[in-house]
Amino acid sequence: MKVFKFGGASVKDAAGVRNVAKILGMYKDENILTVVSAMGKTTNMLEKVAEAFYHKNADVAEQIEPIRNYHLAIMNELFSNKNHPVFDIINNVFAELEWATDGEPTKSYDFEYDQIVSIGEVIATRIVSAYLNETGLQNLWLDARDYISTDDTWRNAAVNWELTENNVQQNLVPLFSKSKTKLAITQGFIGVTSENYTTTLGREGSDFTAAIFAHTLPASDVTIWKDVPGVLNADPKWFDDTVLLDKISYRDAIELAWFGTSVIHPKTIQPLQNKNIPLYVKSFIEPDKSGTIVSNTENPQQIPSFIYRMNQVLISIMSKDFSFIVEKNLMEIFKSFSEAGIKINIMQNTAISFSVSVDDDKYKIPVLIALLQKDFKVAYNSGLELITVRNYNHQTIERVTINTEVLLELKSRKTVQMLVKNLG
Ligand code: ASP
Ligand code: MG
């Protein structure tokens, strides 16, 4: 059994959906569980619906309309029969979205966010599944919430592995072994609490969903289909001489993903590594090409990889009375980060200061600053870039720091990280 994952870019329009069908057609004889995420930029659009509903900064119906039109246009292109049941199905999903955003919010923003934003994957999978059935690729549409159990950490839910494994073993495995099902389509990114509320696993979390299914089935391998040929040593947005890494270790993959390579979600690697399940990263544009394989290999190639994280904020935390920043205040500082839900990308300490760089977030940063200011002096500097080079050498560092001011630098044997201000 294989697990495939198609992201939003692969199904952003009717041609994309047809292309997914073509790729699945190439694997007709295999048992495949296919995870699909929301089409194109739907998740961003649904985030605006959630904001409009909760913060009342815009009209909810006005935010929903373009999402409906976008999907209807895709369906109109895919289904010539306008009485096809998929139109009713999608209509009902939009009715659910309208109910979810009717009246006043009852719980936290993060709770409402999950109920609203999760709908993007439901719509996408309904359309893709119906189209595949229509074109002769018989498949089952599965609700990922019947399998992926989580806690109620809204927007960043933690998987209940034991329950999920039970669900998968008892209810999903038999679908493939007992019936004629060879292909199933399900959502990435979403899960369910024990109270039956929808959760999400964090932005771009569909890769992680593929890994969860792969781990619990267990699958023979996972393929993430991307708009790039595989894992490159740099983002082609910034470099024109990128190199495809055809074979990388789980260790390198998890480090690259953690530092910010957007090709693989960082949570994807652990569930696969734990069961020694290989991960392929392949191009949905050139599906015959071999792409990258992430597996339990020693890394013979030491090609430098470059990762840029934009929109960084440098936060410097100092004691108010010139006392040392030591373990006791560090404990307080870390607690504030954890409470504000902010991930530290790089950190450094001196006698009386502690500096970190984090992703900019207009909601979370002010909460963090307020928490820290209770006990510390806080300074911050935004609009910075964090550059990570794995397998670095002298020239690579020079290459990336041209025209920049380096504010923080951290080096280990394999990796250098530099927080820079771009002067160019
Ligand atoms: N649709 C979700 C997002 O855009 C999940 C994913 O694409 O992986 O964040
Ligand atoms: Mg996406």
XYZ file of C-alpha atoms and ligand atoms in Angstrom:
434
model
C 0.000 0.000 0.000
C 1.242 3.444 -0.974
C 0.365 6.878 0.329
C 0.311 9.821 -2.086
C -0.059 13.465 -1.218
C -1.151 16.177 -3.623
C -0.890 19.744 -2.323
C -2.923 22.832 -3.136
C -0.750 23.831 -6.097
C -1.342 20.495 -7.833
C -5.124 20.957 -7.801
C -5.307 24.722 -8.223
C -7.378 24.496 -11.409
C -9.219 22.008 -13.641
C -6.034 21.172 -15.564
C -4.367 20.349 -12.249
C -7.146 17.944 -11.277
C -6.921 16.268 -14.685
C -3.186 15.919 -14.194
C -3.712 14.259 -10.798
C -6.049 11.801 -12.526
C -3.357 11.116 -15.120
C -0.762 10.378 -12.427
C -3.121 8.130 -10.457
C -3.885 6.350 -13.734
C -0.192 5.446 -13.978
C -0.519 3.537 -10.682
C -3.869 1.833 -11.389
C -2.753 -1.564 -10.135
C -1.506 -0.400 -6.757
C -3.415 0.164 -3.537
C -3.152 3.873 -2.871
C -4.415 6.163 -0.158
C -4.300 9.676 -1.613
C -4.230 12.743 0.603
C -5.336 15.980 -1.049
C -5.167 19.487 0.387
C -7.324 22.518 -0.300
C -7.202 23.841 -3.857
C -4.816 26.679 -4.669
C -5.030 29.506 -2.159
C -8.326 28.338 -0.615
C -6.882 28.042 2.889
C -5.737 31.670 2.842
C -9.194 32.715 1.647
C -10.879 30.687 4.388
C -8.598 32.319 6.951
C -10.130 35.612 5.846
C -13.604 34.147 6.422
C -12.573 33.111 9.947
C -11.184 36.591 10.638
C -14.298 38.275 9.287
C -16.509 36.037 11.425
C -14.503 36.454 14.608
C -12.932 39.900 14.373
C -15.755 41.397 12.272
C -13.225 43.197 10.082
C -15.111 42.344 6.893
C -18.411 40.932 5.675
C -18.468 37.139 6.009
C -20.674 36.487 2.971
C -18.428 38.690 0.849
C -15.433 36.607 1.877
C -17.214 33.317 1.106
C -18.409 34.301 -2.363
C -15.037 34.216 -4.181
C -14.304 30.787 -2.662
C -17.588 29.433 -3.969
C -17.036 30.961 -7.406
C -13.503 29.655 -7.628
C -14.589 26.066 -6.968
C -17.676 26.322 -9.156
C -15.537 27.460 -12.076
C -13.276 24.415 -11.635
C -16.285 22.076 -11.396
C -17.910 23.600 -14.450
C -14.783 22.822 -16.409
C -14.494 19.272 -15.063
C -18.120 18.140 -15.214
C -20.036 18.709 -18.416
C -23.160 17.213 -16.829
C -24.521 20.058 -14.714
C -26.795 17.586 -12.884
C -23.830 15.649 -11.605
C -24.365 14.947 -7.878
C -21.071 16.675 -7.026
C -22.790 20.048 -7.486
C -25.257 19.234 -4.700
C -22.527 17.863 -2.492
C -20.467 21.047 -2.796
C -23.557 23.166 -2.312
C -24.156 21.387 0.984
C -20.574 21.907 2.090
C -20.988 25.633 1.485
C -24.230 25.526 3.465
C -22.181 24.034 6.327
C -19.706 26.868 5.998
C -22.565 29.356 6.191
C -23.909 27.688 9.354
C -20.471 27.680 10.899
C -20.212 31.424 10.328
C -23.762 32.330 11.259
C -24.540 34.230 14.471
C -21.895 34.919 17.080
C -18.688 32.970 17.709
C -19.141 30.711 20.721
C -15.586 29.723 21.534
C -12.040 30.918 20.913
C -10.783 32.265 17.610
C -8.584 29.203 17.153
C -11.568 26.899 17.639
C -13.694 28.762 15.097
C -10.714 28.860 12.726
C -10.503 25.070 12.644
C -14.236 24.604 12.036
C -14.078 27.047 9.121
C -10.678 26.520 7.519
C -10.938 22.708 7.470
C -13.735 23.000 4.929
C -11.219 23.721 2.140
C -9.903 20.158 2.214
C -13.434 18.721 2.299
C -14.358 20.635 -0.846
C -11.151 19.723 -2.683
C -11.408 16.006 -1.939
C -15.097 15.882 -2.892
C -14.341 17.403 -6.281
C -11.241 15.297 -6.958
C -12.924 12.075 -5.863
C -16.008 12.711 -8.000
C -13.881 13.598 -11.009
C -11.796 10.434 -10.672
C -14.923 8.282 -10.430
C -16.319 10.049 -13.464
C -13.201 9.296 -15.494
C -12.968 5.640 -14.605
C -10.680 5.729 -11.569
C -13.014 4.148 -9.047
C -12.273 5.424 -5.584
C -13.695 5.881 -2.121
C -13.982 9.322 -0.554
C -12.943 9.037 3.075
C -13.362 11.551 5.860
C -9.946 11.877 7.514
C -11.771 12.718 10.750
C -12.901 9.102 10.975
C -9.246 8.154 11.449
C -7.033 11.019 12.640
C -7.740 11.533 16.371
C -6.227 14.562 18.058
C -6.340 16.600 21.242
C -8.051 19.992 21.230
C -5.051 22.231 20.634
C -6.886 24.163 17.922
C -4.802 25.093 14.876
C -1.930 22.908 16.002
C -3.574 19.726 17.236
C -1.446 16.898 18.617
C -2.181 13.454 17.192
C -3.447 10.745 19.504
C -1.345 8.002 17.953
C -2.912 5.108 19.797
C -6.464 5.988 18.833
C -5.453 6.869 15.288
C -3.628 3.594 14.828
C -6.687 1.715 16.117
C -8.998 3.584 13.766
C -6.747 2.938 10.805
C -6.237 -0.728 11.630
C -9.883 -1.466 12.344
C -11.625 0.695 9.785
C -9.263 1.668 7.014
C -7.111 -1.402 6.407
C -10.179 -3.643 5.865
C -11.503 -1.328 3.150
C -8.512 -2.261 1.060
C -8.098 -5.876 2.079
C -11.708 -7.040 1.998
C -13.271 -5.038 -0.796
C -12.194 -4.126 -4.259
C -11.004 -0.697 -3.200
C -7.667 0.173 -4.675
C -7.886 3.907 -4.389
C -9.153 6.153 -1.618
C -9.160 9.941 -1.471
C -8.984 11.760 1.826
C -8.122 15.164 3.315
C -4.831 16.365 4.632
C -4.451 18.854 7.471
C -7.539 17.928 9.518
C -8.381 15.720 12.478
C -11.020 15.327 15.133
C -11.226 15.570 18.932
C -12.876 13.011 21.205
C -15.829 15.446 21.343
C -16.116 15.253 17.583
C -14.904 18.763 16.815
C -12.693 19.335 13.809
C -9.071 20.283 14.406
C -6.247 21.297 12.101
C -2.642 20.180 12.335
C -0.937 23.488 11.461
C -0.547 25.256 8.110
C 0.848 23.070 5.352
C 0.034 20.069 7.519
C -1.104 17.736 4.734
C 2.354 16.222 4.352
C 2.142 15.305 8.012
C -1.261 13.675 7.430
C 0.294 11.517 4.709
C 2.994 10.482 7.179
C 0.446 9.690 9.900
C -1.477 7.398 7.577
C 1.730 5.823 6.293
C 2.954 5.148 9.830
C -0.278 3.622 11.071
C -1.128 1.483 8.005
C 1.891 0.944 7.623
C 2.546 1.918 3.988
C 5.395 0.687 1.818
C 6.291 4.257 0.815
C 4.980 7.797 0.579
C 5.114 10.145 -2.400
C 4.650 13.881 -2.082
C 3.874 15.314 -5.534
C 5.238 18.842 -5.928
C 5.657 21.600 -8.508
C 9.431 21.225 -8.159
C 11.480 18.208 -9.350
C 12.245 17.100 -5.777
C 14.205 18.488 -2.847
C 16.553 21.121 -4.239
C 19.575 22.518 -2.459
C 17.993 25.986 -2.593
C 14.760 27.695 -3.494
C 14.811 28.518 -7.238
C 13.157 31.802 -6.218
C 16.542 32.971 -4.876
C 19.071 30.885 -6.829
C 19.249 29.984 -10.503
C 21.871 27.243 -10.190
C 19.998 24.887 -7.901
C 20.906 21.204 -7.622
C 18.458 18.344 -7.120
C 19.314 16.235 -4.075
C 18.426 12.797 -5.394
C 19.081 10.875 -2.183
C 18.981 12.275 1.320
C 18.907 10.813 4.798
C 16.019 11.226 7.223
C 18.415 13.248 9.356
C 19.210 15.752 6.615
C 15.563 15.914 5.572
C 14.310 16.680 9.069
C 17.005 19.328 9.600
C 16.337 20.980 6.220
C 12.595 20.947 6.835
C 13.018 22.351 10.338
C 15.215 25.206 9.121
C 12.536 26.098 6.606
C 12.831 24.178 3.331
C 9.229 24.516 2.308
C 9.243 21.339 0.218
C 8.522 19.027 3.161
C 6.644 19.874 6.339
C 9.014 19.272 9.291
C 6.577 16.979 11.140
C 6.517 14.559 8.204
C 9.843 12.873 8.761
C 9.610 11.374 12.246
C 6.618 9.047 11.668
C 8.285 7.739 8.514
C 11.777 7.392 9.995
C 10.355 5.469 12.952
C 9.036 2.795 10.604
C 11.750 3.097 7.998
C 9.241 4.105 5.305
C 10.885 5.821 2.317
C 9.588 9.191 1.218
C 9.665 10.205 -2.434
C 9.383 13.833 -3.425
C 8.441 14.006 -7.098
C 7.251 16.448 -9.700
C 3.596 16.333 -10.682
C 4.661 18.088 -13.886
C 7.185 15.385 -14.806
C 5.867 12.365 -12.918
C 8.212 9.934 -14.680
C 11.321 11.544 -13.224
C 12.741 9.965 -10.106
C 12.855 13.064 -7.866
C 14.272 12.783 -4.373
C 14.228 9.775 -2.104
C 14.444 10.360 1.636
C 15.415 7.197 3.426
C 17.718 5.523 5.854
C 20.815 6.241 3.810
C 24.220 7.513 4.689
C 24.698 10.770 2.891
C 27.546 10.476 0.450
C 26.946 13.852 -1.202
C 27.716 16.872 0.933
C 26.081 19.452 -1.313
C 25.559 22.789 0.434
C 21.862 23.550 0.920
C 20.551 27.068 1.390
C 17.393 27.940 3.259
C 15.935 31.415 3.555
C 13.330 32.377 6.121
C 11.971 35.828 5.425
C 10.043 38.153 7.746
C 12.083 37.457 10.828
C 11.877 39.489 14.007
C 14.903 39.715 16.267
C 13.763 39.968 19.865
C 16.384 40.934 22.450
C 15.490 40.353 26.049
C 17.553 42.024 28.787
C 17.373 42.002 32.543
C 16.016 45.236 33.979
C 18.631 45.516 36.734
C 21.804 44.338 34.971
C 21.516 40.898 36.567
C 22.606 37.835 34.585
C 20.264 36.028 32.243
C 20.682 32.550 33.672
C 18.653 29.359 33.930
C 15.996 30.807 36.221
C 15.050 33.729 33.942
C 15.506 31.562 30.862
C 12.816 29.334 32.281
C 10.483 32.339 32.524
C 11.432 33.466 29.027
C 10.758 30.072 27.458
C 7.453 29.883 29.303
C 6.384 33.162 27.684
C 7.254 31.837 24.222
C 5.330 28.677 24.871
C 2.300 30.610 26.166
C 2.318 32.903 23.142
C 2.646 29.855 20.858
C 5.795 31.158 19.186
C 8.540 28.966 17.785
C 12.137 30.106 18.183
C 14.174 29.831 14.988
C 17.576 30.778 16.396
C 18.761 31.873 19.848
C 21.876 33.251 21.500
C 22.674 34.441 25.012
C 25.180 36.761 26.629
C 25.646 37.799 30.266
C 22.626 40.047 30.505
C 20.751 39.441 27.282
C 19.019 36.701 25.361
C 18.287 37.154 21.658
C 16.013 35.110 19.429
C 14.640 35.299 15.958
C 11.066 34.267 15.243
C 8.632 34.423 12.313
C 6.711 37.700 12.282
C 3.078 37.319 13.349
C 0.915 40.361 13.839
C -1.229 38.673 16.490
C 1.219 36.569 18.465
C 4.233 38.919 18.717
C 2.414 41.668 20.669
C 1.160 39.015 23.134
C 4.703 37.746 23.609
C 6.200 41.220 24.034
C 3.603 42.088 26.674
C 4.365 38.868 28.575
C 8.128 39.465 28.457
C 7.927 43.123 29.400
C 6.558 42.203 32.819
C 10.042 41.108 33.903
C 12.494 42.197 31.224
C 13.547 44.996 28.941
C 12.615 44.031 25.405
C 13.856 45.401 22.090
C 12.881 44.174 18.677
C 13.831 44.615 15.072
C 11.677 43.324 12.206
C 12.092 42.758 8.447
C 15.109 40.460 8.793
C 16.118 37.252 6.999
C 17.386 34.049 8.517
C 19.777 32.234 6.207
C 20.690 28.641 6.976
C 23.405 26.796 5.086
C 23.767 23.070 5.661
C 27.085 21.547 4.570
C 28.540 25.035 4.398
C 32.005 26.191 3.467
C 33.733 29.540 3.403
C 32.598 30.484 -0.120
C 28.971 29.645 0.495
C 28.901 31.939 3.510
C 30.444 34.754 1.500
C 27.995 34.195 -1.286
C 24.907 34.608 0.886
C 26.100 37.499 3.016
C 26.916 39.912 0.191
C 25.165 43.199 0.855
C 23.897 42.232 4.288
C 24.574 43.109 7.875
C 24.875 39.987 10.022
C 23.110 40.474 13.350
C 23.427 36.968 14.768
C 25.474 33.982 13.682
C 25.473 30.403 14.882
C 27.737 27.648 13.602
C 27.818 23.918 14.151
C 29.906 21.377 12.290
C 27.340 20.949 9.487
C 25.199 24.056 9.688
C 25.628 27.796 9.832
C 22.728 30.147 10.538
C 22.858 33.875 10.035
C 20.240 36.417 10.873
C 20.794 39.278 8.475
C 19.483 42.658 7.504
C 19.411 43.004 3.746
C 21.139 46.227 2.703
C 20.492 45.768 -1.010
N -4.487 23.528 3.034
C -3.611 23.620 4.175
C -2.707 24.825 4.048
O -2.698 25.455 3.002
C -2.829 22.361 4.402
C -1.810 22.048 3.336
O -1.865 22.599 2.246
O -0.938 21.225 3.586
O -2.052 25.165 4.985
Mg -1.522 24.166 0.892
